[in-house]
Amino acid sequence: KNKSIKSAWTDALGLNRTISTIGYEEYENSTTLARLLCGKPSTKPPIWRTQNIRSNSPIYYMRPVVRDDFETKTYSRLKKTNLGFKMFDPLESPSFVLPRAVDEISASAGVVLHLVGEVYENATEHNYLNAFVLGLAHASRKIVLCLQHGTSPVPLDYRDLVSSWSDISDIQKYISDFALEVNSEVRSDKNEAKPRDRSFLESVSLGASAAENELQDLKHYFLETHEYQRCLRGEVQVVHGRKGSGKTAVFAQVRDKIRRDRKNVVLDLQPEGYQLLKLKDVVLTQLPGGTREHSIVAFWEYLLYLEIANKILQKDKHTYRNDHEIYDQYRDLEKEYSGPHYISAGDFAERLSRLIVAIQERFESINKKELAEATSKGFLDSDQLTQFLYSHDFSILRDKVMDYLELKQSLWILFDNLDKGWPAQGLTSDDAMMIRCLIEAINRMSLRLKKSGIRGGGIVFIRSDVFDLVINNTSDRGKLPAASIDWVDKEQLRELLRKRLIYFTGDHFSTDCDFKDVWTSVCVSHIDGEDTSSYMIDRSIMRPRSLIDLFQRCLSHAVNMGKTQIDEDDIRHGEEMYSSDLVRDIGFEIRDVFSDVEDILYCFIGSSQWINENDFAKLIQPISISEDARPKAVEYLLRSGFLGVVDIDKEEERYIYDFAYDYRRLAGWVNRLGAKDQVFCINPAFWKGLEISSFK
């Protein structure tokens, strides 16, 4: 009995960590607590705010943490409906902000969610959260599609609301029926309940912190930076930035800008993480070391030409019959592309999965001895690559694609989401090689385009820490044109806030309204004598996503308490929730590239704001880092922005963004002080989450 009580309490705590606080009442002792519990119901306005259905994105999707063929199929089918959707992605947002989710569900016609099996990590917490959302959606009379694999027991109170499937093809039928219902609901406009009058503060928003959820509106308030302009001019091959710096936003805006001209061919590819892991397992574990890099480059090159062919055929599907200039080339390419082993249906994620499965089947059918003999010379010739990797005659497919591209104006290849493909327990040299080989494959294609007089190029969008690992393993690192989109200017972040606030508050402000006027309309000007915009920016570790999340937490608290302006109390409570999420999020980032320091951030709970070298060594003792590994731990804590360095003479704190994210400059500044005089500082963004003493 005690065990079951403990288990239920643990589950409840897990759900409580996931869902942000709705509101609160203070009490001092049992007497005041009893008075609150037995008193009159709260007079605060309800959190449910009925809204009209969004016609451009009428679906709300609860995306699961588990990314497998099932999730890929669901995600792909939802995109294919062309109805548009908003989603909660736990990989992007560690906390489920209830007021925002309520608004999203209220403005939706339908909700899609999953129940996962207990074999998955955090399955109970995930299913509790989805059951909670299922209740919200059902109570508000939304169209609900709740998917579950197999016939695992479902609680009786919502068993009739769950759609079970045993074959992955069932998902297509479920979503097809769901899409028809949603579309019918949008068209009939049956919203009988009129939205109540909302206060000005309730209408305030900064939009979604993840670009995937704001693609419809992003163009209205996107901040066009110098790095964005360089991408449009084709001057870079790699765009790198920390998580939350806006890589996907740049990716989407570059894509949309270029493809406005129908003569341009834009290949926008976003593989899911587990697919890259499958590719690595299939190819790298099958091939001897000397052939791996050669084979991975060949795979990427083959995949790119397949996707270009698919894009061209889809783009000109309805026009080639009436265009004599492209008719013959189109039919030739169509005939060559439509091989028996590569199905063009579905989106890129589905096609990539099928291609990897086909390669795996070919490897399994090959005698291991023959494979070893074939690769003993350290590389694969074209016949061997065809046998092991290709389903087409690659040289013919490539020539057909290049011939067709000569009829177009330009070709652009944009790769995003690659940093979601890494194992959760640290990057390896093989992971870096996968990226390096992709860049090499794009380079080969760019050279071939240039020789044929075709304008174009390719850009890979990756995290900065991943980029550093790739660069460290590249011999000609200076030849790789790259752009960093990490933020160093506080005024740019203020401009980001201004543009978003003006857009999301409708006609309340003019487009040229000054930041100060906009900001003080929604938030008090100072907290403890400090400008509130500076206070939030200083706690955002200079990431737009973090700044938006912090603001939304503060705004949520103010709205839930029925206020007309964000005040100091709202900022403090919002900061507490935000900081706890940030500790967890940054901890995962550090773990992804250096698994030896998992949970290292929690070693600093209750420590002082400033710590010296000896203090640091004592604090990290619980996680047993060797003395040799300690410098590497310090490096990643400095790179992430968790730690900074202190100039004692000036009492000045400096973080990685104060050195334009150049770790060599920061390391040089640290080294000149010497180990004896080294003093680190903990970023104020983490103070609340780790209960850091703010005295020095």
XYZ file of C-alpha atoms in Angstrom:
696
model
C 0.000 0.000 0.000
C 2.778 2.406 0.927
C 4.535 1.616 -2.341
C 1.415 2.358 -4.404
C 0.850 5.628 -2.493
C 4.458 6.635 -3.108
C 4.118 5.742 -6.799
C 0.931 7.786 -7.180
C 2.520 10.735 -5.368
C 5.601 10.533 -7.624
C 3.364 10.477 -10.714
C 1.423 13.483 -9.434
C 4.649 15.387 -8.817
C 5.802 14.512 -12.340
C 2.593 15.894 -13.829
C 2.850 18.982 -11.608
C 6.357 19.658 -12.954
C 4.993 19.351 -16.481
C 1.991 21.661 -16.103
C 2.712 25.203 -14.991
C 0.895 26.812 -12.082
C -2.575 28.168 -12.869
C -2.849 30.451 -9.857
C -2.206 30.461 -6.151
C -3.401 31.647 -2.770
C -1.009 32.274 0.103
C -1.444 30.798 3.596
C 0.674 30.951 6.741
C -0.586 28.076 8.914
C -3.281 25.405 9.211
C -5.901 27.952 10.267
C -5.494 30.161 7.197
C -5.243 27.073 4.973
C -8.545 25.721 6.356
C -10.150 29.113 5.828
C -9.099 29.089 2.173
C -10.299 25.538 1.571
C -13.665 26.113 3.242
C -14.215 29.646 2.030
C -16.090 30.994 -0.949
C -14.997 29.976 -4.447
C -12.462 32.240 -6.096
C -13.861 35.240 -7.940
C -10.977 35.202 -10.416
C -12.034 34.866 -14.072
C -11.993 31.293 -15.454
C -8.936 30.264 -17.448
C -11.123 28.997 -20.298
C -11.570 31.701 -22.908
C -13.777 30.648 -25.818
C -12.353 31.821 -29.132
C -13.208 31.558 -32.802
C -11.543 28.662 -34.612
C -8.304 29.513 -36.445
C -9.008 28.725 -40.081
C -5.301 28.537 -41.013
C -4.335 26.063 -38.237
C -7.455 24.449 -36.758
C -5.635 21.431 -35.251
C -3.735 21.207 -31.971
C -1.197 18.350 -31.892
C 0.328 16.914 -28.721
C 3.576 15.551 -30.152
C 5.093 12.685 -28.119
C 8.714 12.488 -26.976
C 9.047 9.119 -28.703
C 10.027 9.604 -32.364
C 9.518 6.371 -34.286
C 7.809 5.229 -37.496
C 4.412 5.598 -35.796
C 5.014 9.231 -34.850
C 6.585 9.989 -38.236
C 3.514 8.600 -39.994
C 1.182 10.662 -37.799
C 3.179 13.863 -38.270
C 3.474 13.314 -42.023
C -0.230 12.599 -42.432
C -1.149 15.736 -40.477
C 1.041 17.817 -42.780
C -0.562 16.157 -45.797
C -4.032 17.308 -44.688
C -2.882 20.855 -45.520
C -5.133 22.147 -42.740
C -2.277 23.513 -40.658
C -1.696 22.817 -36.982
C -0.118 24.143 -33.803
C 1.642 21.680 -31.535
C 3.178 21.105 -28.142
C 6.593 19.478 -28.612
C 8.197 18.347 -25.315
C 11.621 18.290 -27.004
C 11.319 22.012 -27.687
C 9.321 23.140 -24.618
C 10.130 21.401 -21.339
C 7.043 22.733 -19.566
C 3.392 22.535 -20.591
C 2.188 26.115 -20.028
C -1.477 25.568 -19.263
C -2.980 29.018 -20.067
C -1.274 29.006 -23.469
C -2.424 25.425 -24.150
C -5.977 26.374 -23.149
C -5.908 29.229 -25.674
C -4.549 26.914 -28.384
C -7.188 24.227 -27.739
C -9.956 26.828 -27.529
C -8.980 28.202 -30.957
C -8.789 24.696 -32.499
C -11.445 22.556 -34.148
C -9.661 19.281 -33.409
C -6.992 17.825 -31.114
C -4.608 14.938 -31.886
C -2.731 13.129 -29.112
C -1.060 9.821 -28.282
C -1.011 7.310 -25.471
C 2.285 5.383 -25.341
C 3.197 2.001 -23.893
C 4.835 1.597 -20.498
C 8.042 0.365 -22.152
C 8.881 3.998 -22.980
C 10.645 6.265 -20.531
C 8.292 8.648 -18.660
C 5.291 6.897 -20.227
C 3.096 7.412 -17.139
C 3.784 11.149 -16.978
C 3.215 11.440 -20.724
C -0.102 9.561 -20.597
C -1.349 11.577 -17.595
C -0.682 14.806 -19.456
C -2.385 13.558 -22.620
C -5.381 12.314 -20.619
C -5.619 15.781 -19.067
C -5.595 17.431 -22.511
C -8.085 14.828 -23.727
C -10.409 15.947 -20.920
C -9.998 19.617 -21.844
C -10.690 18.921 -25.506
C -13.666 16.657 -24.833
C -15.243 19.075 -22.324
C -14.974 21.909 -24.852
C -16.586 19.758 -27.569
C -13.543 19.580 -29.808
C -13.047 16.800 -32.358
C -10.560 14.435 -30.705
C -8.246 11.824 -32.208
C -6.484 9.918 -29.427
C -4.199 7.237 -30.880
C -2.866 4.175 -29.084
C -0.829 1.238 -30.341
C -2.392 -2.124 -29.558
C -5.048 -2.946 -27.014
C -3.314 -2.024 -23.767
C -5.802 -1.276 -20.977
C -7.240 2.237 -21.074
C -9.122 3.735 -18.102
C -12.870 3.158 -18.461
C -13.768 6.856 -18.263
C -12.180 7.590 -21.636
C -11.802 4.201 -23.312
C -14.465 5.082 -25.902
C -12.436 8.146 -26.945
C -9.304 6.164 -27.876
C -8.559 4.910 -31.408
C -6.402 1.780 -31.233
C -4.285 0.624 -34.137
C -2.247 -2.513 -34.850
C -0.954 -1.747 -38.326
C 0.711 1.574 -39.163
C -1.540 1.928 -42.211
C -4.511 2.345 -39.817
C -3.181 5.790 -38.891
C -3.808 7.103 -42.390
C -7.489 6.146 -42.206
C -7.926 7.640 -38.726
C -6.363 10.947 -39.763
C -8.292 10.992 -43.038
C -11.620 10.714 -41.182
C -10.432 13.220 -38.551
C -9.404 15.758 -41.240
C -12.815 15.557 -42.916
C -14.559 16.279 -39.612
C -12.239 19.181 -38.804
C -12.640 20.704 -42.244
C -16.415 20.398 -41.959
C -16.330 22.109 -38.552
C -14.214 24.978 -39.873
C -16.465 25.489 -42.893
C -19.724 25.354 -40.976
C -18.506 27.841 -38.365
C -20.633 26.433 -35.568
C -19.041 28.499 -32.816
C -22.205 29.503 -31.017
C -20.459 30.697 -27.848
C -19.155 34.182 -28.415
C -15.803 35.046 -26.865
C -16.120 37.146 -23.770
C -14.490 40.557 -23.742
C -10.825 40.115 -23.022
C -8.679 42.556 -21.134
C -5.774 44.173 -22.935
C -3.275 42.009 -21.046
C -5.097 38.836 -22.121
C -4.635 39.874 -25.750
C -0.878 40.324 -25.307
C 1.429 37.622 -26.669
C 4.877 37.142 -28.152
C 3.797 34.169 -30.231
C 5.306 30.716 -29.943
C 8.896 30.374 -28.757
C 9.492 27.503 -31.227
C 9.475 28.579 -34.891
C 7.666 25.386 -35.924
C 4.531 26.764 -34.241
C 4.602 30.232 -35.776
C 5.383 29.690 -39.458
C 2.084 31.290 -40.494
C 2.800 34.562 -38.677
C 6.599 34.661 -38.597
C 6.955 36.747 -41.749
C 5.112 39.645 -40.091
C 7.631 40.169 -37.294
C 10.791 38.339 -38.411
C 13.916 40.374 -37.731
C 16.039 40.376 -40.885
C 19.633 40.197 -39.695
C 22.891 40.406 -41.633
C 23.289 36.627 -41.333
C 19.872 36.128 -42.920
C 20.895 38.331 -45.866
C 24.125 36.316 -46.282
C 22.050 33.138 -46.525
C 19.903 34.655 -49.281
C 23.045 35.604 -51.213
C 24.388 32.040 -50.944
C 27.517 33.106 -49.047
C 27.369 30.405 -46.344
C 27.163 26.625 -46.215
C 26.547 26.253 -42.487
C 24.330 28.303 -40.170
C 24.982 27.527 -36.535
C 23.536 28.783 -33.285
C 22.649 27.578 -29.832
C 19.318 25.884 -29.244
C 16.638 28.567 -29.212
C 18.655 31.145 -31.159
C 16.330 31.037 -34.182
C 17.855 28.576 -36.655
C 14.508 27.179 -37.771
C 13.104 30.704 -38.118
C 15.948 31.654 -40.501
C 15.542 28.315 -42.296
C 11.816 28.956 -42.865
C 12.228 32.571 -43.964
C 15.074 31.814 -46.385
C 13.017 28.974 -47.856
C 9.853 31.060 -48.227
C 11.714 34.035 -49.709
C 13.487 31.966 -52.384
C 10.563 29.821 -53.436
C 8.335 32.819 -54.167
C 9.857 32.626 -57.637
C 8.521 29.405 -59.203
C 11.606 29.106 -61.370
C 13.642 28.345 -58.248
C 13.806 24.789 -56.902
C 14.002 24.736 -53.091
C 14.698 21.478 -51.292
C 13.824 21.917 -47.608
C 14.715 18.774 -45.691
C 14.053 18.096 -42.007
C 14.891 14.512 -41.036
C 13.763 13.186 -37.660
C 16.437 12.197 -35.181
C 15.762 8.502 -34.957
C 16.157 8.161 -38.747
C 19.763 9.375 -38.613
C 20.440 6.908 -35.807
C 18.981 4.129 -37.964
C 21.146 5.231 -40.895
C 24.238 5.160 -38.710
C 23.385 1.709 -37.379
C 22.651 0.316 -40.839
C 25.638 1.699 -42.746
C 28.399 2.347 -40.241
C 28.040 -0.952 -38.383
C 28.053 -2.919 -41.644
C 31.087 -1.364 -43.301
C 34.770 -1.606 -42.348
C 36.335 1.637 -41.080
C 38.160 2.584 -44.297
C 34.969 2.691 -46.375
C 32.625 4.436 -43.963
C 33.204 8.073 -44.855
C 33.278 7.312 -48.566
C 29.988 5.400 -48.291
C 28.176 8.002 -46.177
C 29.085 10.754 -48.679
C 27.760 8.499 -51.446
C 24.542 7.909 -49.497
C 23.920 11.634 -48.901
C 24.651 12.438 -52.537
C 22.250 9.727 -53.700
C 19.560 10.910 -51.288
C 19.922 14.534 -52.430
C 19.490 13.649 -56.118
C 16.478 11.474 -55.288
C 14.878 14.344 -53.366
C 15.641 16.881 -56.083
C 14.033 14.563 -58.631
C 10.995 14.161 -56.388
C 10.707 17.928 -55.860
C 10.962 18.673 -59.591
C 8.394 16.037 -60.531
C 5.939 17.296 -57.899
C 6.526 20.948 -58.799
C 5.857 20.522 -62.545
C 3.302 17.718 -62.266
C 0.415 19.829 -63.535
C 2.277 21.991 -66.053
C 4.712 19.787 -67.998
C 2.058 18.475 -70.430
C 1.474 21.986 -71.749
C 5.108 23.045 -71.796
C 7.068 21.683 -74.762
C 10.365 22.953 -73.313
C 10.272 20.576 -70.354
C 7.986 17.753 -71.576
C 10.661 15.360 -72.846
C 13.042 15.945 -69.910
C 10.182 15.507 -67.445
C 9.155 12.135 -68.892
C 12.766 10.930 -68.981
C 13.349 11.921 -65.363
C 10.028 10.443 -64.261
C 10.881 7.133 -65.883
C 14.336 6.991 -64.290
C 13.157 8.089 -60.825
C 10.262 5.650 -60.521
C 12.388 2.684 -59.558
C 10.865 -0.345 -57.830
C 12.610 0.240 -54.497
C 11.871 3.918 -53.897
C 8.287 5.014 -53.357
C 7.673 8.704 -53.919
C 4.517 8.923 -51.774
C 4.658 10.594 -48.366
C 6.991 13.297 -47.153
C 10.761 13.315 -46.799
C 10.754 11.636 -43.384
C 8.734 8.690 -44.707
C 10.828 8.349 -47.870
C 14.055 8.434 -45.848
C 12.748 5.695 -43.551
C 11.837 3.495 -46.511
C 15.213 4.075 -48.149
C 17.078 3.111 -44.957
C 14.962 -0.043 -44.617
C 15.735 -0.952 -48.252
C 19.481 -0.501 -47.646
C 19.266 -2.591 -44.487
C 17.551 -5.408 -46.378
C 20.260 -5.345 -49.052
C 23.019 -5.491 -46.447
C 21.321 -8.439 -44.732
C 21.115 -10.322 -48.026
C 24.859 -9.881 -48.696
C 27.340 -12.455 -47.499
C 29.536 -10.818 -44.826
C 32.674 -12.393 -46.269
C 31.931 -10.945 -49.696
C 31.354 -7.529 -48.142
C 34.669 -7.652 -46.275
C 36.543 -8.666 -49.429
C 34.834 -5.982 -51.492
C 35.805 -3.239 -49.033
C 39.301 -4.423 -48.135
C 40.853 -1.799 -50.425
C 39.368 1.004 -48.272
C 36.716 2.321 -50.655
C 33.761 1.104 -52.722
C 33.695 1.393 -56.492
C 30.520 2.401 -58.339
C 29.358 -1.191 -58.883
C 29.737 -2.003 -55.195
C 27.924 1.173 -54.139
C 25.078 0.226 -56.469
C 24.985 -3.228 -54.911
C 25.017 -1.976 -51.310
C 23.404 1.501 -51.347
C 21.686 2.401 -54.603
C 18.339 1.322 -56.012
C 18.934 3.240 -59.262
C 21.741 3.666 -61.765
C 23.096 6.698 -59.941
C 25.084 8.253 -62.798
C 22.034 8.204 -65.117
C 19.741 9.633 -62.410
C 22.259 12.394 -61.669
C 22.610 13.358 -65.335
C 18.832 13.469 -65.823
C 18.454 15.737 -62.787
C 21.223 18.079 -63.961
C 19.746 18.292 -67.456
C 16.377 19.285 -65.993
C 17.885 21.853 -63.627
C 19.357 23.697 -66.612
C 15.758 24.664 -67.413
C 15.355 26.222 -63.951
C 16.719 29.435 -62.451
C 18.431 28.032 -59.347
C 18.574 25.139 -56.870
C 18.750 25.559 -53.093
C 19.185 22.770 -50.548
C 18.286 23.598 -46.932
C 18.870 21.025 -44.155
C 17.417 21.535 -40.678
C 16.702 19.395 -37.565
C 20.017 17.551 -37.790
C 20.842 18.318 -34.161
C 17.767 16.319 -33.143
C 19.418 13.178 -34.426
C 22.062 12.786 -31.790
C 22.075 10.125 -29.105
C 20.938 11.394 -25.724
C 24.177 10.373 -24.050
C 26.815 12.350 -25.916
C 28.072 12.954 -29.420
C 30.552 10.586 -31.019
C 33.073 10.940 -33.814
C 30.667 9.004 -36.064
C 27.970 11.627 -35.466
C 30.363 14.392 -36.480
C 31.346 12.378 -39.541
C 27.688 12.152 -40.639
C 27.465 15.961 -40.757
C 30.863 16.317 -42.387
C 29.856 13.861 -45.101
C 26.599 15.722 -45.740
C 28.491 18.981 -46.213
C 30.916 17.208 -48.557
C 28.004 15.788 -50.597
C 26.460 19.275 -50.906
C 29.857 20.672 -51.964
C 30.135 18.069 -54.724
C 26.690 18.962 -55.963
C 27.454 22.700 -55.824
C 30.575 22.211 -57.943
C 28.604 20.229 -60.503
C 25.940 22.959 -60.584
C 28.608 25.608 -61.096
C 30.161 23.702 -64.003
C 26.729 23.467 -65.632
C 26.130 27.178 -65.144
C 23.288 26.611 -62.654
C 22.996 29.023 -59.732
C 22.433 27.568 -56.287
C 23.944 26.034 -53.188
C 23.173 24.342 -49.899
C 22.936 25.380 -46.248
C 23.025 23.110 -43.207
C 21.490 24.467 -39.966
C 23.015 22.961 -36.809
C 23.660 23.730 -33.160
C 26.849 25.610 -32.307
C 28.260 22.878 -30.047
C 27.704 20.322 -32.819
C 29.339 22.663 -35.322
C 32.396 23.017 -33.078
C 32.741 19.240 -32.935
C 32.437 18.971 -36.723
C 35.007 21.733 -37.264
C 37.489 20.154 -34.851
C 37.441 17.019 -37.008
C 37.855 18.863 -40.314
C 41.302 19.315 -41.831
C 40.439 22.360 -43.995
C 38.236 24.070 -41.408
C 39.067 27.552 -42.691
C 37.459 26.842 -46.065
C 33.985 26.206 -44.669
C 31.896 29.419 -44.973
C 29.661 29.619 -41.907
C 27.426 32.153 -40.174
C 26.619 32.306 -36.487
C 23.123 33.512 -35.585
C 23.782 33.653 -31.846
C 22.671 36.973 -30.355
C 25.044 39.461 -28.739
C 23.129 42.752 -28.968
C 20.505 43.530 -26.306
C 18.972 46.196 -28.514
C 18.233 43.562 -31.164
C 16.376 41.503 -28.578
C 14.384 44.583 -27.588
C 13.506 45.086 -31.244
C 12.362 41.458 -31.387
C 10.087 42.106 -28.391
C 8.751 45.328 -29.919
C 7.871 43.787 -33.291
C 6.114 40.805 -31.720
C 4.158 42.838 -29.196
C 2.954 45.239 -31.897
C 1.868 42.385 -34.194
C 0.054 40.291 -31.581
C -1.830 43.209 -30.012
C -3.482 44.111 -33.309
C -4.271 47.807 -33.768
C -3.357 48.817 -30.238
C 0.070 50.154 -31.325
C 1.272 51.721 -34.551
C 4.065 49.877 -36.369
C 6.575 52.653 -35.640
C 5.733 52.847 -31.933
C 8.768 53.212 -29.642
C 9.858 50.177 -27.609
C 9.570 51.994 -24.300
C 5.959 52.976 -24.949
C 5.014 49.442 -25.981
C 6.854 47.794 -23.101
C 5.501 49.983 -20.305
C 1.965 49.358 -21.565
C 2.276 45.676 -20.695
C 4.908 45.616 -17.936
C 6.100 47.762 -15.057
C 9.201 49.725 -15.956
C 11.458 48.654 -13.059
C 12.037 45.806 -10.635
C 14.271 46.491 -7.640
C 15.437 49.661 -9.397
C 16.452 47.792 -12.581
C 14.848 48.221 -15.991
C 12.518 45.240 -16.442
C 13.414 44.615 -20.100
C 17.118 44.485 -19.159
C 16.254 42.245 -16.203
C 14.536 39.713 -18.480
C 17.181 39.896 -21.206
C 19.942 39.306 -18.637
C 18.114 36.121 -17.615
C 17.520 34.897 -21.147
C 21.175 33.819 -21.718
C 20.763 35.875 -24.915
C 18.441 33.387 -26.611
C 15.189 34.593 -28.196
C 13.348 31.409 -27.233
C 14.368 31.768 -23.582
C 13.361 35.436 -23.542
C 9.949 34.614 -25.017
C 9.458 31.762 -22.534
C 10.354 33.994 -19.576
C 7.999 36.740 -20.728
C 5.170 34.254 -21.304
C 5.600 32.832 -17.776
C 5.363 36.318 -16.272
C 2.417 37.229 -18.503
C 0.629 33.978 -17.657
C 0.892 34.680 -13.930
C -0.398 38.238 -14.358
C -3.384 37.130 -16.470
C -4.260 34.305 -14.080
C -4.273 36.766 -11.183
C -6.619 39.100 -13.095
C -4.119 41.973 -13.394
C -3.962 44.680 -16.032
C -0.158 44.887 -16.144
C 2.769 42.576 -15.404
C 4.153 43.707 -12.046
C 7.186 42.813 -9.915
C 5.409 39.912 -8.229
C 4.496 38.383 -11.622
C 8.099 38.683 -12.814
C 9.436 36.918 -9.708
C 6.946 34.053 -9.958
C 7.398 33.759 -13.713
C 11.172 33.735 -13.314
C 10.971 30.897 -10.790
C 9.076 28.605 -13.187
C 11.218 29.612 -16.149
C 14.512 29.125 -14.298
C 13.614 25.592 -13.199
C 12.803 24.665 -16.806
C 16.011 26.271 -18.042
C 18.157 24.254 -15.622
C 16.678 21.059 -17.002
C 16.898 22.178 -20.640
C 20.521 23.340 -20.505
C 21.417 20.198 -18.574
C 20.133 18.119 -21.487
C 22.131 20.233 -23.961
C 25.339 19.682 -22.017
C 24.627 15.962 -21.695
C 24.156 15.671 -25.465
C 27.768 16.654 -26.138
C 29.468 15.514 -22.910
C 27.714 12.599 -21.207
C 30.237 12.468 -18.329
C 28.707 15.582 -16.754
C 25.044 14.554 -16.701
C 23.162 16.402 -13.914
C 26.201 18.568 -13.199
C 24.037 21.701 -12.887
C 22.272 20.273 -9.830
C 25.606 20.123 -8.024
C 25.380 23.914 -7.691
C 22.091 23.974 -5.736
C 22.384 26.458 -2.876
C 25.868 27.625 -3.856
C 27.053 31.216 -3.958
C 26.827 33.410 -7.044
C 30.636 33.544 -7.253
C 32.807 30.439 -6.818
C 36.548 29.899 -7.057
C 38.459 26.878 -8.377
C 38.451 25.079 -5.015
C 34.728 25.662 -4.532
C 34.079 24.273 -8.003
C 36.045 21.077 -7.275
C 34.080 20.497 -4.048
C 30.702 21.168 -5.623
C 31.116 18.623 -8.436
C 32.459 15.847 -6.195
C 29.079 13.997 -6.060
C 29.173 13.159 -9.784
C 32.738 11.769 -9.638
C 34.393 13.601 -12.503
C 38.064 12.714 -12.833
C 40.605 15.474 -12.451
C 41.573 15.071 -16.102
C 37.944 15.562 -17.199
C 37.399 18.634 -15.013
C 38.734 21.180 -17.573
C 36.343 19.751 -20.149
C 33.437 20.119 -17.703
C 34.386 23.758 -17.096
C 34.587 24.307 -20.854
C 31.045 23.083 -21.507
C 29.636 25.050 -18.580
C 31.289 28.181 -19.968
C 30.158 27.437 -23.530
C 26.540 26.963 -22.438
C 26.487 30.320 -20.633
C 25.822 28.693 -17.254
C 29.206 29.856 -15.943
C 30.977 33.129 -16.602
C 34.268 34.585 -15.405
C 34.817 37.467 -13.014
C 37.311 40.285 -13.219
C 37.765 40.855 -9.490
C 39.391 44.288 -9.898
C 36.416 45.633 -11.855
C 33.865 43.315 -10.235
C 32.765 42.582 -13.797
C 31.005 39.377 -14.852
C 31.518 38.188 -18.420
C 29.828 35.307 -20.229
C 30.416 33.563 -23.546
C 28.132 36.008 -25.395
C 30.283 38.908 -24.153
C 33.094 37.353 -26.231
C 30.908 36.976 -29.360
C 30.703 33.220 -28.590
C 34.411 32.784 -29.321
C 35.475 30.253 -26.703
C 39.165 30.732 -27.477
C 38.912 34.394 -26.446
C 37.065 33.461 -23.268
C 39.574 30.702 -22.465
C 42.457 33.099 -23.039
C 40.866 35.610 -20.681
C 40.474 32.859 -18.043
C 44.025 31.586 -18.464
C 45.604 34.981 -18.002
C 44.134 35.139 -14.497
C 45.708 31.824 -13.482
C 44.070 29.002 -11.543
C 44.716 30.676 -8.194
C 42.824 33.869 -9.015
C 40.126 32.222 -11.108
C 36.615 33.156 -9.996
C 33.541 31.877 -11.829
C 30.062 33.379 -11.681
C 26.736 31.622 -12.156
C 24.412 33.221 -14.698
C 21.411 34.943 -13.046
C 19.105 32.965 -15.338
C 19.754 29.929 -13.110
C 19.561 31.564 -9.678
C 15.914 30.814 -8.966
C 16.039 27.275 -10.336
C 19.085 26.335 -8.244
C 18.416 28.603 -5.251
C 21.710 30.425 -5.773
C 22.735 32.944 -3.127
C 22.861 36.288 -4.925
C 25.566 37.664 -2.621
C 29.168 37.367 -3.798
